[in-house]
PDB file of C-alpha atoms and ligand atoms in Angstrom:
ATOM      1  CA  MET A   1      20.035 -10.445   7.528  1.00  0.00           C
ATOM      2  CA  SER A   2      17.642  -7.990   5.911  1.00  0.00           C
ATOM      3  CA  GLN A   3      17.066  -4.595   7.497  1.00  0.00           C
ATOM      4  CA  PRO A   4      14.340  -4.595  10.183  1.00  0.00           C
ATOM      5  CA  ARG A   5      11.334  -2.503   9.183  1.00  0.00           C
ATOM      6  CA  ILE A   6       8.845  -0.932  11.592  1.00  0.00           C
ATOM      7  CA  LEU A   7       5.710   1.188  11.130  1.00  0.00           C
ATOM      8  CA  MET A   8       5.029   4.045  13.582  1.00  0.00           C
ATOM      9  CA  CYS A   9       2.547   6.931  13.686  1.00  0.00           C
ATOM     10  CA  PRO A  10       3.519  10.322  15.189  1.00  0.00           C
ATOM     11  CA  PRO A  11       1.420  11.467  18.194  1.00  0.00           C
ATOM     12  CA  ASP A  12       0.062  14.723  16.670  1.00  0.00           C
ATOM     13  CA  HIS A  13      -3.473  13.763  17.693  1.00  0.00           C
ATOM     14  CA  TYR A  14      -2.649  11.524  20.631  1.00  0.00           C
ATOM     15  CA  GLY A  15      -4.621  12.013  23.843  1.00  0.00           C
ATOM     16  CA  ILE A  16      -6.836  10.337  26.436  1.00  0.00           C
ATOM     17  CA  GLU A  17     -10.247  11.029  24.956  1.00  0.00           C
ATOM     18  CA  TYR A  18     -12.112   7.905  26.083  1.00  0.00           C
ATOM     19  CA  GLU A  19     -11.568   5.079  28.565  1.00  0.00           C
ATOM     20  CA  ILE A  20     -11.394   1.557  27.154  1.00  0.00           C
ATOM     21  CA  ASN A  21      -8.880   0.006  29.537  1.00  0.00           C
ATOM     22  CA  PRO A  22      -8.059   0.451  33.259  1.00  0.00           C
ATOM     23  CA  TRP A  23      -5.019   2.662  32.541  1.00  0.00           C
ATOM     24  CA  MET A  24      -6.988   5.364  30.779  1.00  0.00           C
ATOM     25  CA  ASN A  25      -8.381   8.279  32.791  1.00  0.00           C
ATOM     26  CA  ARG A  26      -9.698  11.229  30.817  1.00  0.00           C
ATOM     27  CA  SER A  27      -9.231  13.617  33.722  1.00  0.00           C
ATOM     28  CA  LEU A  28      -5.471  12.904  33.792  1.00  0.00           C
ATOM     29  CA  GLY A  29      -4.992  13.535  30.088  1.00  0.00           C
ATOM     30  CA  ALA A  30      -1.658  13.420  28.261  1.00  0.00           C
ATOM     31  CA  VAL A  31       0.897  16.194  27.796  1.00  0.00           C
ATOM     32  CA  ARG A  32       1.273  16.433  24.041  1.00  0.00           C
ATOM     33  CA  GLU A  33       4.721  18.072  24.025  1.00  0.00           C
ATOM     34  CA  LEU A  34       6.095  15.399  26.316  1.00  0.00           C
ATOM     35  CA  ALA A  35       4.404  12.623  24.349  1.00  0.00           C
ATOM     36  CA  PHE A  36       6.037  13.968  21.225  1.00  0.00           C
ATOM     37  CA  ARG A  37       9.493  14.010  22.813  1.00  0.00           C
ATOM     38  CA  GLN A  38       9.092  10.480  24.159  1.00  0.00           C
ATOM     39  CA  TRP A  39       7.778   9.148  20.851  1.00  0.00           C
ATOM     40  CA  ARG A  40      10.655  10.850  19.029  1.00  0.00           C
ATOM     41  CA  ALA A  41      13.171   9.265  21.430  1.00  0.00           C
ATOM     42  CA  LEU A  42      11.772   5.810  20.635  1.00  0.00           C
ATOM     43  CA  HIS A  43      11.760   6.554  16.913  1.00  0.00           C
ATOM     44  CA  ASP A  44      15.373   7.794  16.981  1.00  0.00           C
ATOM     45  CA  THR A  45      16.538   4.888  19.135  1.00  0.00           C
ATOM     46  CA  LEU A  46      15.115   2.397  16.658  1.00  0.00           C
ATOM     47  CA  LYS A  47      16.662   4.265  13.733  1.00  0.00           C
ATOM     48  CA  GLY A  48      19.962   4.235  15.589  1.00  0.00           C
ATOM     49  CA  LEU A  49      19.683   0.447  15.767  1.00  0.00           C
ATOM     50  CA  GLY A  50      19.518   0.304  11.987  1.00  0.00           C
ATOM     51  CA  VAL A  51      15.731  -0.095  11.730  1.00  0.00           C
ATOM     52  CA  GLN A  52      13.992   1.298   8.666  1.00  0.00           C
ATOM     53  CA  VAL A  53      11.260   3.258  10.464  1.00  0.00           C
ATOM     54  CA  GLU A  54       8.222   4.075   8.338  1.00  0.00           C
ATOM     55  CA  THR A  55       5.744   6.680   9.524  1.00  0.00           C
ATOM     56  CA  MET A  56       2.110   7.089   8.594  1.00  0.00           C
ATOM     57  CA  THR A  57       0.081  10.292   8.654  1.00  0.00           C
ATOM     58  CA  PRO A  58      -1.632  10.994  12.006  1.00  0.00           C
ATOM     59  CA  GLN A  59      -5.385  11.577  11.812  1.00  0.00           C
ATOM     60  CA  PRO A  60      -7.493  13.973  13.899  1.00  0.00           C
ATOM     61  CA  GLY A  61     -10.073  12.216  16.051  1.00  0.00           C
ATOM     62  CA  LEU A  62      -8.021   8.997  16.263  1.00  0.00           C
ATOM     63  CA  PRO A  63      -5.942   9.421  19.456  1.00  0.00           C
ATOM     64  CA  ASP A  64      -4.875   5.749  19.615  1.00  0.00           C
ATOM     65  CA  LEU A  65      -3.642   5.541  16.001  1.00  0.00           C
ATOM     66  CA  VAL A  66      -0.130   5.833  17.496  1.00  0.00           C
ATOM     67  CA  PHE A  67      -0.485   2.231  18.714  1.00  0.00           C
ATOM     68  CA  THR A  68       0.331   0.649  15.366  1.00  0.00           C
ATOM     69  CA  ALA A  69       0.853  -2.809  16.928  1.00  0.00           C
ATOM     70  CA  ASN A  70      -2.940  -3.101  16.909  1.00  0.00           C
ATOM     71  CA  ALA A  71      -3.300  -2.396  13.191  1.00  0.00           C
ATOM     72  CA  GLY A  72      -3.193  -6.061  12.302  1.00  0.00           C
ATOM     73  CA  LEU A  73      -1.062  -9.168  12.169  1.00  0.00           C
ATOM     74  CA  MET A  74       1.824  -9.564   9.726  1.00  0.00           C
ATOM     75  CA  PHE A  75       2.627 -12.941   8.199  1.00  0.00           C
ATOM     76  CA  ARG A  76       5.100 -12.908   5.310  1.00  0.00           C
ATOM     77  CA  ASN A  77       3.624 -10.476   2.776  1.00  0.00           C
ATOM     78  CA  THR A  78       0.121 -10.634   4.253  1.00  0.00           C
ATOM     79  CA  PHE A  79      -1.356  -8.020   6.554  1.00  0.00           C
ATOM     80  CA  LEU A  80      -4.381  -9.389   8.385  1.00  0.00           C
ATOM     81  CA  SER A  81      -6.333  -6.299   9.348  1.00  0.00           C
ATOM     82  CA  SER A  82      -7.640  -6.116  12.934  1.00  0.00           C
ATOM     83  CA  ARG A  83     -11.269  -6.138  14.005  1.00  0.00           C
ATOM     84  CA  PHE A  84     -11.272  -3.854  17.011  1.00  0.00           C
ATOM     85  CA  ARG A  85     -13.494  -4.595  19.990  1.00  0.00           C
ATOM     86  CA  HIS A  86     -14.249  -0.898  20.508  1.00  0.00           C
ATOM     87  CA  GLU A  87     -15.887   1.289  17.895  1.00  0.00           C
ATOM     88  CA  VAL A  88     -13.600   4.226  18.777  1.00  0.00           C
ATOM     89  CA  ARG A  89     -10.634   2.214  17.517  1.00  0.00           C
ATOM     90  CA  ALA A  90     -12.370   0.433  14.640  1.00  0.00           C
ATOM     91  CA  LYS A  91     -12.257   3.771  12.806  1.00  0.00           C
ATOM     92  CA  GLU A  92      -8.464   3.387  12.568  1.00  0.00           C
ATOM     93  CA  SER A  93      -8.658   0.347  10.294  1.00  0.00           C
ATOM     94  CA  PRO A  94      -9.269   2.122   6.949  1.00  0.00           C
ATOM     95  CA  HIS A  95      -6.116   4.205   7.536  1.00  0.00           C
ATOM     96  CA  PHE A  96      -3.971   1.197   8.379  1.00  0.00           C
ATOM     97  CA  ASP A  97      -5.393  -0.828   5.477  1.00  0.00           C
ATOM     98  CA  ALA A  98      -4.677   2.019   3.053  1.00  0.00           C
ATOM     99  CA  TRP A  99      -1.065   2.389   4.214  1.00  0.00           C
ATOM    100  CA  LEU A 100      -0.299  -1.327   4.077  1.00  0.00           C
ATOM    101  CA  GLY A 101      -2.059  -1.708   0.728  1.00  0.00           C
ATOM    102  CA  GLU A 102      -0.145   1.209  -0.775  1.00  0.00           C
ATOM    103  CA  HIS A 103       3.118  -0.282   0.434  1.00  0.00           C
ATOM    104  CA  GLY A 104       2.754  -3.573  -1.363  1.00  0.00           C
ATOM    105  CA  PHE A 105       1.257  -5.815   1.319  1.00  0.00           C
ATOM    106  CA  GLU A 106      -1.701  -8.062   0.678  1.00  0.00           C
ATOM    107  CA  VAL A 107      -4.466  -6.786   2.964  1.00  0.00           C
ATOM    108  CA  LYS A 108      -6.801  -9.496   4.261  1.00  0.00           C
ATOM    109  CA  HIS A 109      -9.788  -9.345   6.584  1.00  0.00           C
ATOM    110  CA  LEU A 110     -11.108 -11.618   9.320  1.00  0.00           C
ATOM    111  CA  PRO A 111     -14.726 -12.765   9.364  1.00  0.00           C
ATOM    112  CA  GLU A 112     -17.025 -10.027  10.595  1.00  0.00           C
ATOM    113  CA  ASN A 113     -18.427 -11.760  13.641  1.00  0.00           C
ATOM    114  CA  SER A 114     -15.263 -11.892  15.760  1.00  0.00           C
ATOM    115  CA  TYR A 115     -12.677  -9.559  17.251  1.00  0.00           C
ATOM    116  CA  HIS A 116      -8.898  -9.635  16.791  1.00  0.00           C
ATOM    117  CA  GLU A 117      -6.481  -6.846  17.746  1.00  0.00           C
ATOM    118  CA  GLY A 118      -3.511  -7.797  15.613  1.00  0.00           C
ATOM    119  CA  ALA A 119       0.062  -7.940  16.867  1.00  0.00           C
ATOM    120  CA  GLY A 120      -1.174  -6.662  20.232  1.00  0.00           C
ATOM    121  CA  ASP A 121      -2.738 -10.057  20.920  1.00  0.00           C
ATOM    122  CA  ALA A 122      -0.952 -12.492  18.582  1.00  0.00           C
ATOM    123  CA  LEU A 123       2.795 -13.013  18.848  1.00  0.00           C
ATOM    124  CA  PHE A 124       4.975 -15.576  17.142  1.00  0.00           C
ATOM    125  CA  CYS A 125       7.580 -17.359  19.222  1.00  0.00           C
ATOM    126  CA  GLY A 126       9.304 -19.758  16.844  1.00  0.00           C
ATOM    127  CA  ASP A 127       6.673 -21.324  14.585  1.00  0.00           C
ATOM    128  CA  THR A 128       3.859 -21.020  17.138  1.00  0.00           C
ATOM    129  CA  LEU A 129       1.418 -18.143  17.399  1.00  0.00           C
ATOM    130  CA  PHE A 130       0.750 -17.275  21.059  1.00  0.00           C
ATOM    131  CA  ALA A 131      -2.678 -15.742  21.237  1.00  0.00           C
ATOM    132  CA  GLY A 132      -4.240 -13.682  24.029  1.00  0.00           C
ATOM    133  CA  TYR A 133      -8.011 -13.688  24.260  1.00  0.00           C
ATOM    134  CA  ARG A 134     -11.013 -12.507  26.248  1.00  0.00           C
ATOM    135  CA  THR A 135     -10.649  -8.764  26.802  1.00  0.00           C
ATOM    136  CA  ARG A 136     -10.037  -7.684  23.212  1.00  0.00           C
ATOM    137  CA  SER A 137      -9.569 -10.640  20.872  1.00  0.00           C
ATOM    138  CA  ASP A 138     -11.756 -13.744  20.619  1.00  0.00           C
ATOM    139  CA  ALA A 139     -10.335 -17.258  20.856  1.00  0.00           C
ATOM    140  CA  SER A 140     -12.368 -18.151  17.748  1.00  0.00           C
ATOM    141  CA  ALA A 141     -10.661 -15.390  15.748  1.00  0.00           C
ATOM    142  CA  HIS A 142      -7.258 -16.791  16.739  1.00  0.00           C
ATOM    143  CA  GLN A 143      -8.312 -20.272  15.581  1.00  0.00           C
ATOM    144  CA  TRP A 144      -9.403 -18.793  12.258  1.00  0.00           C
ATOM    145  CA  VAL A 145      -5.973 -17.159  11.888  1.00  0.00           C
ATOM    146  CA  GLY A 146      -4.258 -20.475  12.653  1.00  0.00           C
ATOM    147  CA  LYS A 147      -6.158 -22.160   9.822  1.00  0.00           C
ATOM    148  CA  GLU A 148      -5.680 -19.283   7.414  1.00  0.00           C
ATOM    149  CA  PHE A 149      -1.906 -19.142   7.906  1.00  0.00           C
ATOM    150  CA  GLY A 150      -1.420 -22.847   8.599  1.00  0.00           C
ATOM    151  CA  VAL A 151       0.305 -22.257  11.931  1.00  0.00           C
ATOM    152  CA  ARG A 152      -0.117 -23.703  15.394  1.00  0.00           C
ATOM    153  CA  VAL A 153      -2.008 -21.400  17.761  1.00  0.00           C
ATOM    154  CA  LEU A 154      -1.811 -21.562  21.556  1.00  0.00           C
ATOM    155  CA  PRO A 155      -4.613 -19.496  23.110  1.00  0.00           C
ATOM    156  CA  LEU A 156      -3.846 -17.853  26.453  1.00  0.00           C
ATOM    157  CA  GLU A 157      -6.622 -16.343  28.523  1.00  0.00           C
ATOM    158  CA  LEU A 158      -5.801 -12.863  29.810  1.00  0.00           C
ATOM    159  CA  VAL A 159      -7.213 -12.816  33.325  1.00  0.00           C
ATOM    160  CA  ASN A 160      -5.854  -9.513  34.661  1.00  0.00           C
ATOM    161  CA  PRO A 161      -7.690  -6.422  33.314  1.00  0.00           C
ATOM    162  CA  ARG A 162      -4.543  -4.266  33.457  1.00  0.00           C
ATOM    163  CA  PHE A 163      -2.864  -6.675  31.041  1.00  0.00           C
ATOM    164  CA  TYR A 164      -5.599  -6.616  28.442  1.00  0.00           C
ATOM    165  CA  HIS A 165      -3.425  -7.279  25.381  1.00  0.00           C
ATOM    166  CA  LEU A 166      -0.935 -10.159  25.198  1.00  0.00           C
ATOM    167  CA  ASP A 167       1.924  -7.806  24.329  1.00  0.00           C
ATOM    168  CA  THR A 168       1.526  -6.105  27.734  1.00  0.00           C
ATOM    169  CA  CYS A 169       2.564  -9.302  29.540  1.00  0.00           C
ATOM    170  CA  PHE A 170       4.449 -11.510  27.050  1.00  0.00           C
ATOM    171  CA  CYS A 171       7.377 -10.674  24.792  1.00  0.00           C
ATOM    172  CA  PRO A 172       9.089 -13.274  22.595  1.00  0.00           C
ATOM    173  CA  LEU A 173      12.834 -12.605  22.363  1.00  0.00           C
ATOM    174  CA  ALA A 174      13.856 -15.488  20.107  1.00  0.00           C
ATOM    175  CA  PRO A 175      12.426 -18.927  19.273  1.00  0.00           C
ATOM    176  CA  GLY A 176      12.075 -20.694  22.640  1.00  0.00           C
ATOM    177  CA  GLU A 177      12.791 -17.568  24.659  1.00  0.00           C
ATOM    178  CA  ALA A 178      10.445 -14.889  26.063  1.00  0.00           C
ATOM    179  CA  LEU A 179       9.704 -12.366  28.801  1.00  0.00           C
ATOM    180  CA  TYR A 180       6.402 -12.664  30.676  1.00  0.00           C
ATOM    181  CA  PHE A 181       4.457 -11.451  33.681  1.00  0.00           C
ATOM    182  CA  PRO A 182       3.094 -14.599  35.365  1.00  0.00           C
ATOM    183  CA  ASN A 183       0.135 -12.944  37.153  1.00  0.00           C
ATOM    184  CA  ALA A 184      -1.440 -11.878  33.876  1.00  0.00           C
ATOM    185  CA  PHE A 185      -2.257 -15.558  33.229  1.00  0.00           C
ATOM    186  CA  ASP A 186      -4.094 -18.262  35.128  1.00  0.00           C
ATOM    187  CA  THR A 187      -2.231 -21.399  36.217  1.00  0.00           C
ATOM    188  CA  TYR A 188      -3.270 -23.169  33.019  1.00  0.00           C
ATOM    189  CA  GLY A 189      -1.880 -20.344  30.856  1.00  0.00           C
ATOM    190  CA  GLN A 190       1.323 -20.308  32.879  1.00  0.00           C
ATOM    191  CA  ARG A 191       1.671 -24.039  32.281  1.00  0.00           C
ATOM    192  CA  VAL A 192       1.097 -23.640  28.533  1.00  0.00           C
ATOM    193  CA  LEU A 193       3.851 -21.018  28.446  1.00  0.00           C
ATOM    194  CA  SER A 194       6.353 -23.002  30.480  1.00  0.00           C
ATOM    195  CA  THR A 195       5.685 -26.127  28.426  1.00  0.00           C
ATOM    196  CA  HIS A 196       6.215 -24.424  25.076  1.00  0.00           C
ATOM    197  CA  VAL A 197       8.814 -21.757  25.828  1.00  0.00           C
ATOM    198  CA  PRO A 198      11.912 -23.391  27.384  1.00  0.00           C
ATOM    199  CA  LYS A 199      13.503 -20.130  28.477  1.00  0.00           C
ATOM    200  CA  LEU A 200      10.867 -17.943  30.157  1.00  0.00           C
ATOM    201  CA  ILE A 201      12.068 -14.834  31.962  1.00  0.00           C
ATOM    202  CA  PRO A 202       9.604 -13.517  34.569  1.00  0.00           C
ATOM    203  CA  VAL A 203       9.212  -9.756  34.982  1.00  0.00           C
ATOM    204  CA  VAL A 204       8.523  -8.516  38.539  1.00  0.00           C
ATOM    205  CA  GLU A 205       5.154  -6.936  39.309  1.00  0.00           C
ATOM    206  CA  GLU A 206       6.396  -3.381  39.696  1.00  0.00           C
ATOM    207  CA  GLU A 207       8.174  -3.449  36.346  1.00  0.00           C
ATOM    208  CA  ALA A 208       5.320  -5.275  34.637  1.00  0.00           C
ATOM    209  CA  HIS A 209       3.171  -2.328  35.746  1.00  0.00           C
ATOM    210  CA  ARG A 210       5.661  -0.065  33.980  1.00  0.00           C
ATOM    211  CA  PHE A 211       4.997  -2.213  30.906  1.00  0.00           C
ATOM    212  CA  GLY A 212       8.478  -3.768  30.953  1.00  0.00           C
ATOM    213  CA  CYS A 213       7.106  -6.674  28.900  1.00  0.00           C
ATOM    214  CA  ASN A 214       5.933  -4.267  26.202  1.00  0.00           C
ATOM    215  CA  ALA A 215       9.363  -4.212  24.583  1.00  0.00           C
ATOM    216  CA  VAL A 216      10.693  -3.939  21.041  1.00  0.00           C
ATOM    217  CA  VAL A 217      13.257  -6.573  20.131  1.00  0.00           C
ATOM    218  CA  VAL A 218      15.820  -5.771  17.425  1.00  0.00           C
ATOM    219  CA  GLY A 219      18.382  -8.539  17.121  1.00  0.00           C
ATOM    220  CA  LYS A 220      20.016  -8.818  20.527  1.00  0.00           C
ATOM    221  CA  THR A 221      18.794  -5.411  21.705  1.00  0.00           C
ATOM    222  CA  VAL A 222      15.590  -4.869  23.689  1.00  0.00           C
ATOM    223  CA  VAL A 223      14.040  -1.388  23.897  1.00  0.00           C
ATOM    224  CA  HIS A 224      11.639  -0.861  26.823  1.00  0.00           C
ATOM    225  CA  ASN A 225      10.202   1.728  29.198  1.00  0.00           C
ATOM    226  CA  SER A 226      12.410   3.399  31.802  1.00  0.00           C
ATOM    227  CA  ARG A 227      12.808   2.388  35.444  1.00  0.00           C
ATOM    228  CA  CYS A 228      12.888  -1.362  34.862  1.00  0.00           C
ATOM    229  CA  PRO A 229      16.285  -2.161  36.456  1.00  0.00           C
ATOM    230  CA  ARG A 230      15.543  -5.807  37.275  1.00  0.00           C
ATOM    231  CA  LEU A 231      14.429  -6.433  33.723  1.00  0.00           C
ATOM    232  CA  ALA A 232      17.607  -4.811  32.381  1.00  0.00           C
ATOM    233  CA  GLU A 233      19.677  -7.125  34.607  1.00  0.00           C
ATOM    234  CA  GLU A 234      17.775 -10.228  33.527  1.00  0.00           C
ATOM    235  CA  LEU A 235      18.193  -9.271  29.894  1.00  0.00           C
ATOM    236  CA  ALA A 236      21.922  -8.758  30.334  1.00  0.00           C
ATOM    237  CA  ARG A 237      22.165 -12.187  31.945  1.00  0.00           C
ATOM    238  CA  ALA A 238      20.366 -13.681  28.963  1.00  0.00           C
ATOM    239  CA  GLY A 239      22.781 -12.016  26.535  1.00  0.00           C
ATOM    240  CA  TYR A 240      20.686  -8.988  25.512  1.00  0.00           C
ATOM    241  CA  ARG A 241      21.441  -5.316  25.596  1.00  0.00           C
ATOM    242  CA  SER A 242      18.640  -3.301  27.119  1.00  0.00           C
ATOM    243  CA  ILE A 243      17.884   0.304  26.163  1.00  0.00           C
ATOM    244  CA  GLU A 244      15.465   2.296  28.300  1.00  0.00           C
ATOM    245  CA  VAL A 245      13.310   5.011  26.736  1.00  0.00           C
ATOM    246  CA  GLU A 246      10.837   6.803  28.976  1.00  0.00           C
ATOM    247  CA  LEU A 247       7.341   6.406  27.538  1.00  0.00           C
ATOM    248  CA  ASP A 248       5.167   7.340  30.506  1.00  0.00           C
ATOM    249  CA  GLU A 249       2.849   9.584  28.511  1.00  0.00           C
ATOM    250  CA  PHE A 250       1.780   6.483  26.591  1.00  0.00           C
ATOM    251  CA  LEU A 251       1.381   4.388  29.726  1.00  0.00           C
ATOM    252  CA  LYS A 252      -1.560   6.709  30.456  1.00  0.00           C
ATOM    253  CA  ALA A 253      -3.340   5.125  27.473  1.00  0.00           C
ATOM    254  CA  GLY A 254      -2.224   1.607  28.400  1.00  0.00           C
ATOM    255  CA  GLY A 255       0.647   1.382  25.948  1.00  0.00           C
ATOM    256  CA  SER A 256       4.430   1.491  25.711  1.00  0.00           C
ATOM    257  CA  ALA A 257       7.300   0.702  23.307  1.00  0.00           C
ATOM    258  CA  LYS A 258       5.911  -2.392  21.599  1.00  0.00           C
ATOM    259  CA  CYS A 259       2.398  -0.967  21.197  1.00  0.00           C
ATOM    260  CA  LEU A 260       3.868   2.018  19.362  1.00  0.00           C
ATOM    261  CA  THR A 261       5.414  -0.200  16.671  1.00  0.00           C
ATOM    262  CA  LEU A 262       4.364  -2.693  14.034  1.00  0.00           C
ATOM    263  CA  ARG A 263       7.150  -4.910  12.773  1.00  0.00           C
ATOM    264  CA  LEU A 264       6.537  -5.204   9.029  1.00  0.00           C
ATOM    265  CA  ASP A 265       9.173  -7.827   8.269  1.00  0.00           C
ATOM    266  CA  GLY A 266       8.154 -10.173  11.090  1.00  0.00           C
ATOM    267  CA  GLU A 267       8.955 -10.053  14.779  1.00  0.00           C
ATOM    268  CA  GLU A 268      12.478 -11.115  15.680  1.00  0.00           C
ATOM    269  CA  ALA A 269      11.303 -14.348  17.342  1.00  0.00           C
ATOM    270  CA  ALA A 270       9.100 -15.475  14.427  1.00  0.00           C
ATOM    271  CA  SER A 271      10.794 -18.370  12.685  1.00  0.00           C
ATOM    272  CA  TRP A 272       9.067 -17.573   9.352  1.00  0.00           C
ATOM    273  CA  LYS A 273      10.796 -14.193   9.358  1.00  0.00           C
ATOM    274  CA  GLU A 274      12.762 -13.419   6.198  1.00  0.00           C
ATOM    275  CA  LYS A 275      16.457 -13.760   6.972  1.00  0.00           C
TER     276      LYS A 275
HETATM  277  N1  LIG B 301      -5.544   2.904  24.376  1.00  0.00           N
HETATM  278  C1  LIG B 301      -5.217   1.801  23.542  1.00  0.00           C
HETATM  279  C2  LIG B 301      -6.294   0.737  23.686  1.00  0.00           C
HETATM  280  O1  LIG B 301      -6.792   0.570  24.762  1.00  0.00           O
HETATM  281  C3  LIG B 301      -3.863   1.266  23.889  1.00  0.00           C
HETATM  282  C4  LIG B 301      -3.393   0.174  22.979  1.00  0.00           C
HETATM  283  C5  LIG B 301      -2.107  -0.444  23.409  1.00  0.00           C
HETATM  284  N2  LIG B 301      -1.634  -1.354  22.436  1.00  0.00           N
HETATM  285  C6  LIG B 301      -1.098  -2.560  22.657  1.00  0.00           C
HETATM  286  N3  LIG B 301      -0.640  -3.232  21.641  1.00  0.00           N
HETATM  287  N4  LIG B 301      -1.098  -3.113  23.831  1.00  0.00           N
HETATM  288  O2  LIG B 301      -6.666   0.071  22.752  1.00  0.00           O
END
């Protein structure tokens, strides 16, 4: 197996400077020192797991640039650059595009008239792209991606404002196997998931609110936010090792472990992934 490769961005300019999701509250702010320690712990944990962690240069005025999962969607050597719903984040795209372009990826763009927030809303489980829409990404953008890459897309409406990106409530572990928070979906979405993912592991409400589903999968190890004991037990039962890293400073912006990473060589559960 080739070495896993992940892009991260240090939190030098991280902060809560605007409010674009229900987690963000400018008056609470973020403690930069603590954010740095927590980010570093995630970075070092991933390195310790044998991941090649790449870092890009933080940029003043772009507090959410740390959430590299939203940069775009990776498919083989192609990086499909996001079209952010909010102007404050759209300014990140030139920086992501430059990094990916300079590192040998083919940078592609979606049509201008639709929104798509990259690996935050589009996750491969096996050969199928599970696609969250409504709050940030458009269903039409997901269909366009399906055609472009020649993959099957299953759109899932995100009905709970706290779970505004698909990666906050759904985490593929391997083909046919995933974590999810049922209440983030309507009954139709829940049925789509149970029909297409044979082994679905529900995360309890309290731990979903700690962003337990927002986990980074490296082989048989799952890295997620602290204080998710039930999740850790479920993972152990399913044959995974769970590592907790406290990331509460990032929860204040509506993000956690997975949001802080972009898997460059393909998510673990993607069956197109280079072996
Ligand atoms: N504050 C960021 C936003 O609202 C958080 C992004 C979290 N990223 C994710 N992949 N869920 O856009």
